[in-house]
Coordinates of C-alpha atoms in Angstrom, one line a residue:
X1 CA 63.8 96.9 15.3
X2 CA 62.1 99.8 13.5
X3 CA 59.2 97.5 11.8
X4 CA 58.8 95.9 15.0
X5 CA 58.2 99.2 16.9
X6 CA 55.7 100.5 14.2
X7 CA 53.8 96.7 14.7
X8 CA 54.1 97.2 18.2
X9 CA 52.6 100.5 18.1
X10 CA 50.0 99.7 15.8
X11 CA 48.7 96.7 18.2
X12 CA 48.7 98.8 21.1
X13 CA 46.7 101.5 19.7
X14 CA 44.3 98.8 18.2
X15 CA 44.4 97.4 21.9
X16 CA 43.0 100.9 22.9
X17 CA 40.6 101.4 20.0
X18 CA 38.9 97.9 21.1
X19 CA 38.4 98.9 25.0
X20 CA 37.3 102.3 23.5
X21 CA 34.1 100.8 21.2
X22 CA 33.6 98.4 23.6
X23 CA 32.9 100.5 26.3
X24 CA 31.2 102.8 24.6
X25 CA 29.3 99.6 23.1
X26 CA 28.4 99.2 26.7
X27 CA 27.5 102.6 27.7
X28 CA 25.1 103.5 25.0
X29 CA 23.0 100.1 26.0
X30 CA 24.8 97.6 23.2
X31 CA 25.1 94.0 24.2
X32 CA 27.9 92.3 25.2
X33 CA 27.9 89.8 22.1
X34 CA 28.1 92.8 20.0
X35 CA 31.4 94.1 21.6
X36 CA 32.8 90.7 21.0
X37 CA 31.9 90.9 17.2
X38 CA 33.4 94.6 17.0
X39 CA 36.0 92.5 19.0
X40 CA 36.4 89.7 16.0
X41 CA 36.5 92.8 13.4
X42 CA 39.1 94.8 14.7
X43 CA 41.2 91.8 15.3
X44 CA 40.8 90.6 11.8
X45 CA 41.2 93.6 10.3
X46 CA 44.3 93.7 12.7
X47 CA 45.8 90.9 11.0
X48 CA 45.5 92.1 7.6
X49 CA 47.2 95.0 8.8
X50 CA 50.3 93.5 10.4
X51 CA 50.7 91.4 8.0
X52 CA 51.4 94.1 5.6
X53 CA 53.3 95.9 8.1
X54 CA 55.7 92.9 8.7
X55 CA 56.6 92.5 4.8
X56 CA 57.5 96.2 4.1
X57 CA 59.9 98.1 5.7
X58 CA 58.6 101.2 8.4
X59 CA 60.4 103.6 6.2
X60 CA 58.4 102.8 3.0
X61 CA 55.2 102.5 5.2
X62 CA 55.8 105.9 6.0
X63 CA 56.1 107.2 2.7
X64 CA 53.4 105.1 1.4
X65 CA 50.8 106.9 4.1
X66 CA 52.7 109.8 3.8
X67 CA 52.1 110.7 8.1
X68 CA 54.1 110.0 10.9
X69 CA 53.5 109.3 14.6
X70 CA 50.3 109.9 16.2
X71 CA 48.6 111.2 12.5
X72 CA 49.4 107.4 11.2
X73 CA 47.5 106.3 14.2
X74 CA 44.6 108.7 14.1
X75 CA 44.1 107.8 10.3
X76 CA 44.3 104.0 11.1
X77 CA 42.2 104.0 13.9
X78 CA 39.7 106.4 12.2
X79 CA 39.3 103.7 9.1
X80 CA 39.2 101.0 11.8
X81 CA 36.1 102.4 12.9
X82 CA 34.8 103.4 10.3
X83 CA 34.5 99.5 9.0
X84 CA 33.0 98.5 12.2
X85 CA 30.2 101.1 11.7
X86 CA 29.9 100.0 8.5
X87 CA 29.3 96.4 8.8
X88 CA 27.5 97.0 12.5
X89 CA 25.0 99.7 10.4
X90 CA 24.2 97.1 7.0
X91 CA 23.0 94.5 9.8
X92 CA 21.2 96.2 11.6
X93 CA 19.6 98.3 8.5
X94 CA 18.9 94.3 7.1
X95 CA 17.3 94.1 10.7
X96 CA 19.5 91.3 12.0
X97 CA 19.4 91.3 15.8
X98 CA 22.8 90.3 17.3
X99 CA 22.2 87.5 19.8
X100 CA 24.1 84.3 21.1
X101 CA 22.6 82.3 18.5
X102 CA 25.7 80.9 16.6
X103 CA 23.6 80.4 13.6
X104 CA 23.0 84.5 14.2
X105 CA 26.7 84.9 14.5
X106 CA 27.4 83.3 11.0
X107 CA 26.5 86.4 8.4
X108 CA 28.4 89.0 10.7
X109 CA 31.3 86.9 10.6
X110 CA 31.4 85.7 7.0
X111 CA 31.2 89.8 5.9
X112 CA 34.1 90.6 8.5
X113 CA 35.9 87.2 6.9
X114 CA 35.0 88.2 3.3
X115 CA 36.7 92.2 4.1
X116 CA 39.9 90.1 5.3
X117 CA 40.5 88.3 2.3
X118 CA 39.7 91.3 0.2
X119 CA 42.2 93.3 2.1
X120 CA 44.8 90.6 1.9
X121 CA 44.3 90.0 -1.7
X122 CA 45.1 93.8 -2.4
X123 CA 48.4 93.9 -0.5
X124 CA 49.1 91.0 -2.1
X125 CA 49.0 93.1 -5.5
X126 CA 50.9 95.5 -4.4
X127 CA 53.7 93.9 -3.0
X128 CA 53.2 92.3 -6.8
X129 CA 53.2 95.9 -8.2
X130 CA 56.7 96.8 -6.9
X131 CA 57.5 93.3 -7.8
X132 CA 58.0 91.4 -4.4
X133 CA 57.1 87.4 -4.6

């Protein structure tokens, strides 16, 4: 019940982070395509996440991060964005314009998908580490 409050926290606040950069996105003149990528990153980055959170107990989350409540979420969410911004900033800095052109969409999505397997394939050490199959 625990893990599945801490998963249900952790999604809502996600939830929130998305409407946040989104809007924002909006407000400072971005374009709607590139709320929908920041969209597609949180969300993957959202699934690494979970995924992690559903194989270890809340209480060894906890002392892993070493914060509780509303720090957990502020460090989350603050390394949320901070990948966004990251992978938003090296496109634009290669001058990609975002656009509906899928073929446009392709090298935005492969680095999102490429930081998703990355993350998976480190929790998947450590859960080796403490010697989980």
């Amino acid at each position: 019940r625990r893990r599945f409050l801490v998963v249900a926290s952790i999604a809502g606040n996600t939830a929130l982070l998305l409407s946040i950069l989104t809007l924002l996105n909006l407000l400072v003149g971005g374009s709607v395509v590139t709320s929908l990528y920041y969209a597609l990153y949180v969300a993957a980055s959202l699934t690494s996440i979970l995924m992690f959170l559903l194989t270890t107990p809340a209480r060894e989350v906890e002392e892993y991060l070493g914060l509780r409540g509303f720090a957990r979420f502020v460090a989350l969410t603050e390394a949320l964005s901070r990948e966004v911004r990251q992978v938003y900033e090296t496109f634009r800095a290669r001058g990609f314009e975002v656009r509906l052109n899928v073929v446009n969409a392709v090298p935005p999505l492969t680095s999102i998908l490429l930081n998703v397997i990355e993350r998976v394939a480190e929790i998947e050490e450590s859960h080796r580490a403490r010697g989980a199959e």
